[in-house]
Coordinates of C-alpha atoms in Angstrom, one line a residue:
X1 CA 5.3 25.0 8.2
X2 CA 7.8 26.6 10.9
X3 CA 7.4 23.4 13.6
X4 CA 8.9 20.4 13.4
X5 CA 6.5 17.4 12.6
X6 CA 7.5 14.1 14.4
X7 CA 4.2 12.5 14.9
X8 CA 1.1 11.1 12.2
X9 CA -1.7 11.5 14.6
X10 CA -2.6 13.2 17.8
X11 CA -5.2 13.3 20.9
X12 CA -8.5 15.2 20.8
X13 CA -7.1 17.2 24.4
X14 CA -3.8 18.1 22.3
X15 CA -6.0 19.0 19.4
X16 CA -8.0 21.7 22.5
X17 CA -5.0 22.9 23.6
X18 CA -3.3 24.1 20.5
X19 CA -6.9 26.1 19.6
X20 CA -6.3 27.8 23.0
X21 CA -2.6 28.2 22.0
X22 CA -3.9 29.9 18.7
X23 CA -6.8 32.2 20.6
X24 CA -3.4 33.7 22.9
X25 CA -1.5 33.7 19.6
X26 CA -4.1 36.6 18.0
X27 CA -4.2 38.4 21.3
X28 CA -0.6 38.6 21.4
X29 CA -0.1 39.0 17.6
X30 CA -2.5 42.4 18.0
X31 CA 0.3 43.8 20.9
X32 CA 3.1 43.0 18.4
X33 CA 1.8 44.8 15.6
X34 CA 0.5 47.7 17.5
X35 CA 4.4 48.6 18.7
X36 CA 5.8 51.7 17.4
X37 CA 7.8 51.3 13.8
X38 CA 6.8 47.6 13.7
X39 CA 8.1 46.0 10.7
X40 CA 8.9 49.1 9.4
X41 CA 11.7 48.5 6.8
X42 CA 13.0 48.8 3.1
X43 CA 10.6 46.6 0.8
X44 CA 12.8 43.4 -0.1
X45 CA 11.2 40.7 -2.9
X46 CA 11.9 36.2 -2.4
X47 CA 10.7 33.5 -4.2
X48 CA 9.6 30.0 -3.5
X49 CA 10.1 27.2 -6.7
X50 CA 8.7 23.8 -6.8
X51 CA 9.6 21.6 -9.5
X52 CA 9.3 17.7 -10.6
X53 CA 12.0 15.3 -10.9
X54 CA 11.5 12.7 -14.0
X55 CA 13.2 9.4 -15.2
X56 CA 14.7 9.0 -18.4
X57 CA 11.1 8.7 -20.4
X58 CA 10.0 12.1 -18.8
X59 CA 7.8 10.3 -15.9
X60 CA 8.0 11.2 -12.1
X61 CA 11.0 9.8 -10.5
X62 CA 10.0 9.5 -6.4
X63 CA 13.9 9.9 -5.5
X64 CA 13.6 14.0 -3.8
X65 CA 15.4 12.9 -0.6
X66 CA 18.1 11.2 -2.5
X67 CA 18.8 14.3 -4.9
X68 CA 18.9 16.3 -1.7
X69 CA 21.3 14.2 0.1
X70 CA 23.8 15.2 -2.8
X71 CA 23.5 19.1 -2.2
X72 CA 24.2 21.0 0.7
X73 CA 22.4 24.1 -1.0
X74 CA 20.3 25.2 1.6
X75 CA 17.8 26.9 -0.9
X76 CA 17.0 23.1 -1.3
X77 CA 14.5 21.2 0.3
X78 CA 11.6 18.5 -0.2
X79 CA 8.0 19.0 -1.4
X80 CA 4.8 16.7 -0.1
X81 CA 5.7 14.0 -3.4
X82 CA 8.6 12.3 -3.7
X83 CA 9.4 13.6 -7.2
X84 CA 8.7 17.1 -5.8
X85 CA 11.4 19.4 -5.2
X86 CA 11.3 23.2 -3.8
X87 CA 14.0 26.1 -4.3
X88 CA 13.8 28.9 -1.3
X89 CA 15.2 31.8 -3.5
X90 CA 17.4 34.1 -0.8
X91 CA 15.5 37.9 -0.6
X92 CA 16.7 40.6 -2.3
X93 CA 15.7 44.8 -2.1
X94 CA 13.0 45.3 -4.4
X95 CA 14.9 48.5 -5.0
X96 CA 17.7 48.2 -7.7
X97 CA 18.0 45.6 -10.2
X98 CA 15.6 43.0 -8.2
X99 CA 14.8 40.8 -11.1
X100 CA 18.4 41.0 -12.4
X101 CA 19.6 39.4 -9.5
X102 CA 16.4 37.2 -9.0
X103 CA 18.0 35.6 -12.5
X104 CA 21.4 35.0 -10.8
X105 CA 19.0 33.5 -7.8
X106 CA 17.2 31.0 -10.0
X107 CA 19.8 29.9 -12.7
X108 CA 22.0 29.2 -10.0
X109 CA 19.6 27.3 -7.6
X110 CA 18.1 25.5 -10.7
X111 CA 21.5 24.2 -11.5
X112 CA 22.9 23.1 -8.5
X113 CA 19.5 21.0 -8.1
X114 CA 19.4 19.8 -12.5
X115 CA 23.5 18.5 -11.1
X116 CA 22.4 16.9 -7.7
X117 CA 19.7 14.8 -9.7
X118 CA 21.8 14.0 -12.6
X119 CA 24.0 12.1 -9.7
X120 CA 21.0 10.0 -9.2
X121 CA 19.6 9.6 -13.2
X122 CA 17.0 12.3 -12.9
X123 CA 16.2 15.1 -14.6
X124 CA 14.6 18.6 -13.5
X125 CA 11.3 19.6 -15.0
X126 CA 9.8 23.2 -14.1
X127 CA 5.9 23.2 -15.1
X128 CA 2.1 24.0 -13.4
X129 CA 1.9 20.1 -14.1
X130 CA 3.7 17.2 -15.5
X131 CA 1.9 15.9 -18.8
X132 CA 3.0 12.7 -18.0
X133 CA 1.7 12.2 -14.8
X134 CA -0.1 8.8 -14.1
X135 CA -2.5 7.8 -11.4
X136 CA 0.0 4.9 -10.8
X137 CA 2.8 8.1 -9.6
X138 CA 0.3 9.1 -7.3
X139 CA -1.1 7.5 -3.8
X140 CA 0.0 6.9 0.1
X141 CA 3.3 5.5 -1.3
X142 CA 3.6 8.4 -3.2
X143 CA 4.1 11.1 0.2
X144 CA 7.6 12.3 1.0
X145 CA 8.7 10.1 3.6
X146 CA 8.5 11.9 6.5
X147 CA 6.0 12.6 9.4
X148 CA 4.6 15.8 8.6
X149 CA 3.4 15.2 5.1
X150 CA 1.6 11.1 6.5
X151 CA 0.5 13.5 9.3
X152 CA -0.8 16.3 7.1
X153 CA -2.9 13.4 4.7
X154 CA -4.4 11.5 7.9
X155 CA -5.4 14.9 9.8
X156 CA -7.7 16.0 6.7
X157 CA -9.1 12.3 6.4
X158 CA -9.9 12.5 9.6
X159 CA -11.5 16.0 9.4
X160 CA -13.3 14.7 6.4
X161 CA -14.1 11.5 8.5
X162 CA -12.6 9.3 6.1
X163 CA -14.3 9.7 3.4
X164 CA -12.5 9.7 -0.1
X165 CA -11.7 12.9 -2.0
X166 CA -14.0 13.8 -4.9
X167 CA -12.2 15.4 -8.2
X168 CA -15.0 17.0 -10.5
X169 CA -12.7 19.3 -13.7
X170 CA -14.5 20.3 -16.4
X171 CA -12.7 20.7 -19.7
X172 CA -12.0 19.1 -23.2
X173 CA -11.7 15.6 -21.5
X174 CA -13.7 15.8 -18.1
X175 CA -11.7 14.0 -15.0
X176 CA -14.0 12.6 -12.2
X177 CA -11.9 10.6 -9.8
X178 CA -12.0 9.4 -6.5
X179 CA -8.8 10.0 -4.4
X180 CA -7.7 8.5 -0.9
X181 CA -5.2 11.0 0.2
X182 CA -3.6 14.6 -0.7
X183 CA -1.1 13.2 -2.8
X184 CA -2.6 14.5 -5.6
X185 CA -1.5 18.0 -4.3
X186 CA 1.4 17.1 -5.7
X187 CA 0.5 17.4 -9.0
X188 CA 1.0 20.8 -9.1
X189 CA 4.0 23.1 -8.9
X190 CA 4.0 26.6 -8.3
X191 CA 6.0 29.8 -8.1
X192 CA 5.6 31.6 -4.9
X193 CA 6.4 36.0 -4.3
X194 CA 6.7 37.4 -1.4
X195 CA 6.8 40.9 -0.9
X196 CA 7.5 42.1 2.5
X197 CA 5.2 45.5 3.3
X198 CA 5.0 47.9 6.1
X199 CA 2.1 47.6 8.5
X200 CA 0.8 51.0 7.4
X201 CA 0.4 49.9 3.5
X202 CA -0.6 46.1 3.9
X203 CA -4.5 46.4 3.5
X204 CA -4.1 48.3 0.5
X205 CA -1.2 45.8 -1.2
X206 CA -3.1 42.7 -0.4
X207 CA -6.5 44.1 -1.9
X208 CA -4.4 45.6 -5.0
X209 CA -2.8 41.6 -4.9
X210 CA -6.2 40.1 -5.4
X211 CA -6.9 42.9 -7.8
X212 CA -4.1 41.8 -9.8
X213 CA -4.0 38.2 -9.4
X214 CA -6.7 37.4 -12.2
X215 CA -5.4 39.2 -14.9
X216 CA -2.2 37.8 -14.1
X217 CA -2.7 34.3 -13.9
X218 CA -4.9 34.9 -17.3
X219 CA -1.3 35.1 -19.1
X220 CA 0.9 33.1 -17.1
X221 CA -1.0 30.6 -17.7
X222 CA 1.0 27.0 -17.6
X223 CA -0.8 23.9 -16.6
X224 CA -3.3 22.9 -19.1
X225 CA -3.6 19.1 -18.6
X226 CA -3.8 16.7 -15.7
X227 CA -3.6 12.9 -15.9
X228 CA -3.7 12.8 -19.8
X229 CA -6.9 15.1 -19.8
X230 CA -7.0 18.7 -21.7
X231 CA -8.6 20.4 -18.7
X232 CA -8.4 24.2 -17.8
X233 CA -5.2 26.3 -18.5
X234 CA -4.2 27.0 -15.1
X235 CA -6.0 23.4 -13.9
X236 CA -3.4 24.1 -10.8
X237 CA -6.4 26.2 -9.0
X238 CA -9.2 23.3 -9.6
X239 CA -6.9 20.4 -8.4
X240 CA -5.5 22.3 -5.0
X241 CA -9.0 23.3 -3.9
X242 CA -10.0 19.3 -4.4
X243 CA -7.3 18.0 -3.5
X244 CA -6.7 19.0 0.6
X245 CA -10.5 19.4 1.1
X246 CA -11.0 18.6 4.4
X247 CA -14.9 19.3 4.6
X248 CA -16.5 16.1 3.7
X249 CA -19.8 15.3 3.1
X250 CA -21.8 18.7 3.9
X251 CA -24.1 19.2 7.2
X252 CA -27.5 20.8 5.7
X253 CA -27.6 24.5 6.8
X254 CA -24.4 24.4 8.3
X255 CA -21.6 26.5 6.0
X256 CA -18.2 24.9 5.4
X257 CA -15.2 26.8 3.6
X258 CA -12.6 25.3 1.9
X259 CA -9.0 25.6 2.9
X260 CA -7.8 26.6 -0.7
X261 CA -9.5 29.9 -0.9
X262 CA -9.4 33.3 -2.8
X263 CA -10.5 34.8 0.4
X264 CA -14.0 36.2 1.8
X265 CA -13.8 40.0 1.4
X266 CA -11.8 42.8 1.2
X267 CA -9.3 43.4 3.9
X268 CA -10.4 46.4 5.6
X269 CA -7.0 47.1 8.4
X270 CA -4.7 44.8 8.3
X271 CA -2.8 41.3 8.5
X272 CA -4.6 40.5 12.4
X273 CA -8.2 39.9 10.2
X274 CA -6.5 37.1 8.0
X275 CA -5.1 35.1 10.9
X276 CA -8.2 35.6 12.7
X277 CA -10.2 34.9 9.9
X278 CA -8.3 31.7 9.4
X279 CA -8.0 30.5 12.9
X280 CA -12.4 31.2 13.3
X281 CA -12.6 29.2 9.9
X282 CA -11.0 26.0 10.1
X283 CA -10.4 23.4 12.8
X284 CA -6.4 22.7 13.5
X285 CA -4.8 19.9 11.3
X286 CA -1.5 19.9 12.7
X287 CA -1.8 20.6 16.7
X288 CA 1.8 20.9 17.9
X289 CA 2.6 22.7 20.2
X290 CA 5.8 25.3 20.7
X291 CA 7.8 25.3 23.9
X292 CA 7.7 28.9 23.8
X293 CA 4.7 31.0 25.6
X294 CA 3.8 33.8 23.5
X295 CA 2.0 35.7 26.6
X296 CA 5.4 35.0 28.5
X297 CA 7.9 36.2 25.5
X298 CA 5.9 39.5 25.4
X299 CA 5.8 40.3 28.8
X300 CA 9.7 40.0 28.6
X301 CA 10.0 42.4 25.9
X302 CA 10.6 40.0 23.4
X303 CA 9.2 39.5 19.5
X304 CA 7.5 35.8 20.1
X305 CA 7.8 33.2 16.9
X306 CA 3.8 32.6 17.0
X307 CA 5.1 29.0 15.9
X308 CA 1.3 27.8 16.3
X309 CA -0.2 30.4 14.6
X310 CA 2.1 30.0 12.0
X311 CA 1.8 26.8 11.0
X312 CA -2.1 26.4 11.2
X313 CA -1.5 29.6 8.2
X314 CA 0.3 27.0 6.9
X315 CA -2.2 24.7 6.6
X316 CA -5.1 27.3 5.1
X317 CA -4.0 27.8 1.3
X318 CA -5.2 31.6 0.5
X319 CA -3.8 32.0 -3.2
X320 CA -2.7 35.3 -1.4
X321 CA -1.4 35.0 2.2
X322 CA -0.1 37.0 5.1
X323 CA 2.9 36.1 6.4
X324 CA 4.1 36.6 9.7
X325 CA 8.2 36.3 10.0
X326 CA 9.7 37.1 13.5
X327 CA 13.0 36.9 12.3
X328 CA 15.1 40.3 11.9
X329 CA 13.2 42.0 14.4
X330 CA 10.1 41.0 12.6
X331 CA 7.9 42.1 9.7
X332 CA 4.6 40.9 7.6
X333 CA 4.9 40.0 3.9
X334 CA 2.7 39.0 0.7
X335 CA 2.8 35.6 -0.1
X336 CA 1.2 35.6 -3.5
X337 CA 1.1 32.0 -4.4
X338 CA -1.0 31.7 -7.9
X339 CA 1.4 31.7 -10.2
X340 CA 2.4 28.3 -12.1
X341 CA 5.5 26.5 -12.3
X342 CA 7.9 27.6 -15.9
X343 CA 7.9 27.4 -18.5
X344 CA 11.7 29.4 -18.2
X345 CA 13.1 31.6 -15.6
X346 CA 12.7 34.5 -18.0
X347 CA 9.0 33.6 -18.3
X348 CA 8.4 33.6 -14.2
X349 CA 10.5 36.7 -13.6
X350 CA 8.1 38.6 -16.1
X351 CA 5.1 36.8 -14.5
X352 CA 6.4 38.2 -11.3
X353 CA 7.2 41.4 -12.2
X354 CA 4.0 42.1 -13.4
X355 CA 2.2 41.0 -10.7
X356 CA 4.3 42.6 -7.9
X357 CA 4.1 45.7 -9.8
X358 CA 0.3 45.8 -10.1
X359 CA 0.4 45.0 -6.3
X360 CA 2.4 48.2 -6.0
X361 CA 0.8 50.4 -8.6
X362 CA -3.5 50.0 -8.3
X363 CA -2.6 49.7 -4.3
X364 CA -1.9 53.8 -4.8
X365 CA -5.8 53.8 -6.5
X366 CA -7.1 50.4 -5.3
X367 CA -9.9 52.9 -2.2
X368 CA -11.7 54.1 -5.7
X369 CA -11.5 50.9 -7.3
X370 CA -12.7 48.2 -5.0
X371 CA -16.6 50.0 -4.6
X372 CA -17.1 49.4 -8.3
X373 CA -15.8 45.7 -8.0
X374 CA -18.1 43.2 -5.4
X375 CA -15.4 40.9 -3.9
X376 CA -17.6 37.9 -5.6
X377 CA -16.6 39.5 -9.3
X378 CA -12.7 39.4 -8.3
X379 CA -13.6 36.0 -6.8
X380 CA -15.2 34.7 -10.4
X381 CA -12.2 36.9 -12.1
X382 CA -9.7 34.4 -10.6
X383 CA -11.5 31.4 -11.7
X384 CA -12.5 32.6 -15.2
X385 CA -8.6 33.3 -15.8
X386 CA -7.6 29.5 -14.5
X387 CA -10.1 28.5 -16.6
X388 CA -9.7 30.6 -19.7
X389 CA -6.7 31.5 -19.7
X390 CA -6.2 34.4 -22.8
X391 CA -9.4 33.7 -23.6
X392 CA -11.2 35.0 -20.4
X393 CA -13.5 38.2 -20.4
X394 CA -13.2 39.1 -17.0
X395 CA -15.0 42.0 -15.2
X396 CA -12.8 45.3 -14.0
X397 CA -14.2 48.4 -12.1
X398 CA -14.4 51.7 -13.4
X399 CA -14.4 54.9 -12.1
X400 CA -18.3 55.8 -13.4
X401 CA -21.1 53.5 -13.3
X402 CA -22.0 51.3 -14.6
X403 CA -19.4 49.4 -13.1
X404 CA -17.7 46.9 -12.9
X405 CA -17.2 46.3 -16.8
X406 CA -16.1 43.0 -19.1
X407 CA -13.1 43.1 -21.0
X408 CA -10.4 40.5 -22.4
X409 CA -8.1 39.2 -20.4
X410 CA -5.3 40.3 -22.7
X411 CA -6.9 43.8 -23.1
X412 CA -6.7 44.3 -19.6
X413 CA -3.3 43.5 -19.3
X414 CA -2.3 45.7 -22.0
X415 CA -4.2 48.4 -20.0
X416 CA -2.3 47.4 -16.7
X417 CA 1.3 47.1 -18.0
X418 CA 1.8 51.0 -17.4
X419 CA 0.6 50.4 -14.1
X420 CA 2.9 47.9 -13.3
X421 CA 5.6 49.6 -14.7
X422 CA 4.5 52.8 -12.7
X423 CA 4.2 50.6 -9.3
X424 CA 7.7 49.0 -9.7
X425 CA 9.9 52.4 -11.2
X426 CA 8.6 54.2 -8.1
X427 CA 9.3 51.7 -5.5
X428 CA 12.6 51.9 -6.7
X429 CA 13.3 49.5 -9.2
X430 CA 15.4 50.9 -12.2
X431 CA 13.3 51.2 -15.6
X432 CA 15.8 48.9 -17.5
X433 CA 15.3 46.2 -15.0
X434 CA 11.2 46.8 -15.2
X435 CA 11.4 47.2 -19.1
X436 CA 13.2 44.3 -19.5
X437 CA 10.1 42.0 -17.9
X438 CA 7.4 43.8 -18.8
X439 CA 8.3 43.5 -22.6
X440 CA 8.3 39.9 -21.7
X441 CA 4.4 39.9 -21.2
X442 CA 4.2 42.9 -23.9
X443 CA 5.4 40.1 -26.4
X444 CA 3.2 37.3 -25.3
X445 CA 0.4 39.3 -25.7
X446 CA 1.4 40.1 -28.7
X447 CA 2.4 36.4 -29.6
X448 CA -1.4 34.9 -27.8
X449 CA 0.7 32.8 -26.2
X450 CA 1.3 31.5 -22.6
X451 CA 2.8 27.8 -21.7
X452 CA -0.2 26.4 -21.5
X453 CA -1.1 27.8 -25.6
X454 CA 1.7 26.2 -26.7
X455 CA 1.5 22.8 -24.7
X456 CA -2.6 22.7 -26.4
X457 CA -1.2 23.1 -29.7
X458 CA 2.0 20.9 -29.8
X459 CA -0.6 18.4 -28.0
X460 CA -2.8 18.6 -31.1
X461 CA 0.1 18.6 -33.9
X462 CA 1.3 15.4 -32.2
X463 CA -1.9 13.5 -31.5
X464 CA -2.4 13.8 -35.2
X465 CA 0.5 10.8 -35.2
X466 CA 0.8 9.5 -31.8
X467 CA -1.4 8.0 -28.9
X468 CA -2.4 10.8 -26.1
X469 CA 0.2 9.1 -23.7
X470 CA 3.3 9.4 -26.3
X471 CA 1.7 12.4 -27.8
X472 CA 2.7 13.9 -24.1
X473 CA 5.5 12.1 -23.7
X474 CA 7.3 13.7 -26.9
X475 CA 5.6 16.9 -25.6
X476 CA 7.3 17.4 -23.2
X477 CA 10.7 16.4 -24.0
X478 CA 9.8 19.4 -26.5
X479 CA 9.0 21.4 -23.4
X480 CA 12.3 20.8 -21.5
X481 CA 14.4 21.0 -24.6
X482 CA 13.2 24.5 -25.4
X483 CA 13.0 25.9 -21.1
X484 CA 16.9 24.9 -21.5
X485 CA 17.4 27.2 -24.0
X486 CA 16.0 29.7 -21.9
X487 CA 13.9 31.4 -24.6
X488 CA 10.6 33.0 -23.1
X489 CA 7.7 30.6 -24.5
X490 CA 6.2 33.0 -26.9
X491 CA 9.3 32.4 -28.8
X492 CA 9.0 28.7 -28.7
X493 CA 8.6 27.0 -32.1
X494 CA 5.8 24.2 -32.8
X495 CA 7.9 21.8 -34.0

């Protein structure tokens, strides 16, 4: 969230100013990117890694500040639940051997986190959502310990007026629930790219991003269950959008968005419309204020932080998100932030590889493709593939009416992988290193099977002996047992 968060609530004047601080923050964010060779730069790849810490019996352990008192990693750091943990991969060129050294990135961060929880009995579990999960791990007591996360959970009560979250999931076993704060967010885990762009190309990646995101998410697939329920496959999307609503009970003919969003429309220029867009959207949660005036940093010559701006973006959770970073004389990046969680590293550096490299290769087409796609379709595209997984039909534009066209999930994707191989070989990254994910995904396909797949059917071979609760219990410990072996999931047994 860039600023530092000392305080839980906040004035209604301090609440005015920062909105004012946010309307100089577009103005001066337009200057910034209208200089000469802004952000122009080589195209470098990072990763974000959440993950949940768990006792002995596989349930959450809320000990995340005392694991990281035992590293010094600074890749490490805290999530919003205190059995979450996050991994801040370091970038690397997307030219080269990117996910080569993405593995080195991972396996190395991943163990320096498994040994500083082992110091405190815990163990390291890397999924969209822990089977095991209870309504007892979750609640105010549940929050990381610190300001900004209490501050974060009173700040949407308050914008929803106090009145208690409502989660509505369809699937297998329904879950309505009633929910008093955002600790449910964190339920899920995710696995974040970033792709840093120049200015010139960033419409066209983010639109090819959204393109791409469905089909993507339709075989990573990794989070079919929540609270003992069999819900969707990726129940990740459902739950976030629930779960940090800050809307409330709805004012008749007055139009409320959520702060979890696929987004409203194509991009049509550039980065500018997405912080606008969110700043017009949704009210502040967070309203701190920087010391620094970003009118007065400009009219020095200076590249201003935008702290303000930056951390309301913070606060509106696009599954695809521009990212302002004024560090290194400054650039914009992708955040794509769909992906689940696991199951292995293998298994996330193919999910990423194919997603970055459709970014890269239907960005080259993506001006013929959007007029035969309705944003709405690549909207219901992103939900049909939570939902479905494998099994979704969703719709895909084609060059001749009528368009757009149904077609499987997993068809499509075979259709794509080309593409993505295409995208990344001519950004730069070498074949072998492409071919080596890609036939990751090839196999799965191949296989019909994601995480998700195989946590459905080792679910059902177990519940034929056990209660659900053990039945996920002994579920997972399968899970873990096999992510350490480091075997992509379509190779997993059902044993």
């Amino acid at each position: 969230m860039g600023l530092q968060i000392v305080r839980e609530s906040f004035e209604p004047e301090e609440y005015e100013r920062f909105s004012k601080r946010l309307a100089e923050s577009l103005e001066v964010l337009r200057e910034v990117l209208a200089r000469p060779g802004f952000g122009v730069g080589p195209r470098t790849i990072g990763a974000e890694l959440e993950m949940f810490l768990v006792d002995a019996a596989g349930f959450p352990l809320p000990i995340n500040r005392q694991v990281l008192s035992q590293t010094v990693d600074p890749r490490v750091t805290v999530e919003i639940d205190r059995f979450n943990l996050e991994c801040n991969l370091r970038p690397t060129p997307l030219a080269g051997r990117p996910f080569s050294a993405m593995r080195e990135e991972f396996e190395s961060a991943l163990a320096e986190v498994r040994r500083a929880a082992a110091t405190q009995g815990a163990r390291v579990a890397v999924t969209g959502i822990l089977p095991t999960l209870r309504e007892a791990d979750l609640g105010t007591s549940a929050l990381t310990g610190m300001p900004r996360y209490r501050a974060l959970s009173s700040s949407i009560r308050r914008q929803r007026q106090e009145t208690p979250f409502r989660i509505l999931i369809k699937g297998e076993d329904p879950l309505t629930l009633e929910w008093d704060d955002v600790s449910l967010e964190g339920a899920n885990t995710s696995l974040q790219y970033h792709l840093r762009v120049d200015l010139a190309d960033f419409a066209r990646m983010y639109n090819a991003a959204q393109l791409a995101t469905a089909p993507v998410l339709a075989v990573s697939s990794n989070s079919p269950f929540l609270l003992g329920r069999r819900l969707w496959d990726e129940t990740r999307v459902a739950l976030f959008r629930q779960a940090v609503d800050d809307r409330g009970e709805p004012e008749p003919g007055v139009p409320q968005h959520g702060r979890v969003t696929f987004g409203h429309g194509w991009v049509r220029e550039g980065p500018l419309e997405l912080f606008a867009e969110a700043v017009a959207l949704h009210a502040p949660l967070l309203p701190v204020l920087s010391p620094e005036s970003p009118r007065a940093r400009v009219a020095e010559g200076g590249l201003p932080k935008l702290d303000e701006l930056r951390l309301h973006q913070g606060t509106v959770w696009s599954w695809n998100r521009a990212i302002y970073d004024p560090s290194a004389g400054g650039h914009v990046r992708i955040e794509l932030r769909a992906l689940p969680a696991g199951p292995t590293v293998v298994d996330m550096l193919a999910n990423g590889a194919l997603l970055l490299g459709l970014t890269l290769g239907l960005s080259e087409q993506v001006e013929s493709l959007l007029p035969g796609l309705p944003f709405m379709c690549a909207r219901g595209n992103f939900l049909r593939a939570a939902k479905e997984g494998l099994d979704a039909m969703l719709l895909w534009p084609e060059r001749h009416a009528p368009s757009p066209r149904p077609v499987s999930a997993v068809e499509l994707v075979q259709r794509l992988l080309p593409v993505a191989r295409d995208g990344l070989v001519k950004a730069g990254v070498e074949s072998e290193d492409a071919d080596a994910m890609l036939s990751v995904v090839e196999a799965r396909l191949r296989a019909r099977t994601t995480g998700a797949r195989w946590q459905r059917k080792m679910l059902a071979r177990l519940e034929a002996q056990l209660p659900r609760l053990d039945a996920l219990g002994a579920l997972l410990e399968r899970y873990m047992a096999h992510a350490a072996s480091g075997r992509p999931v379509h190779e997993w047994p059902l044993d």
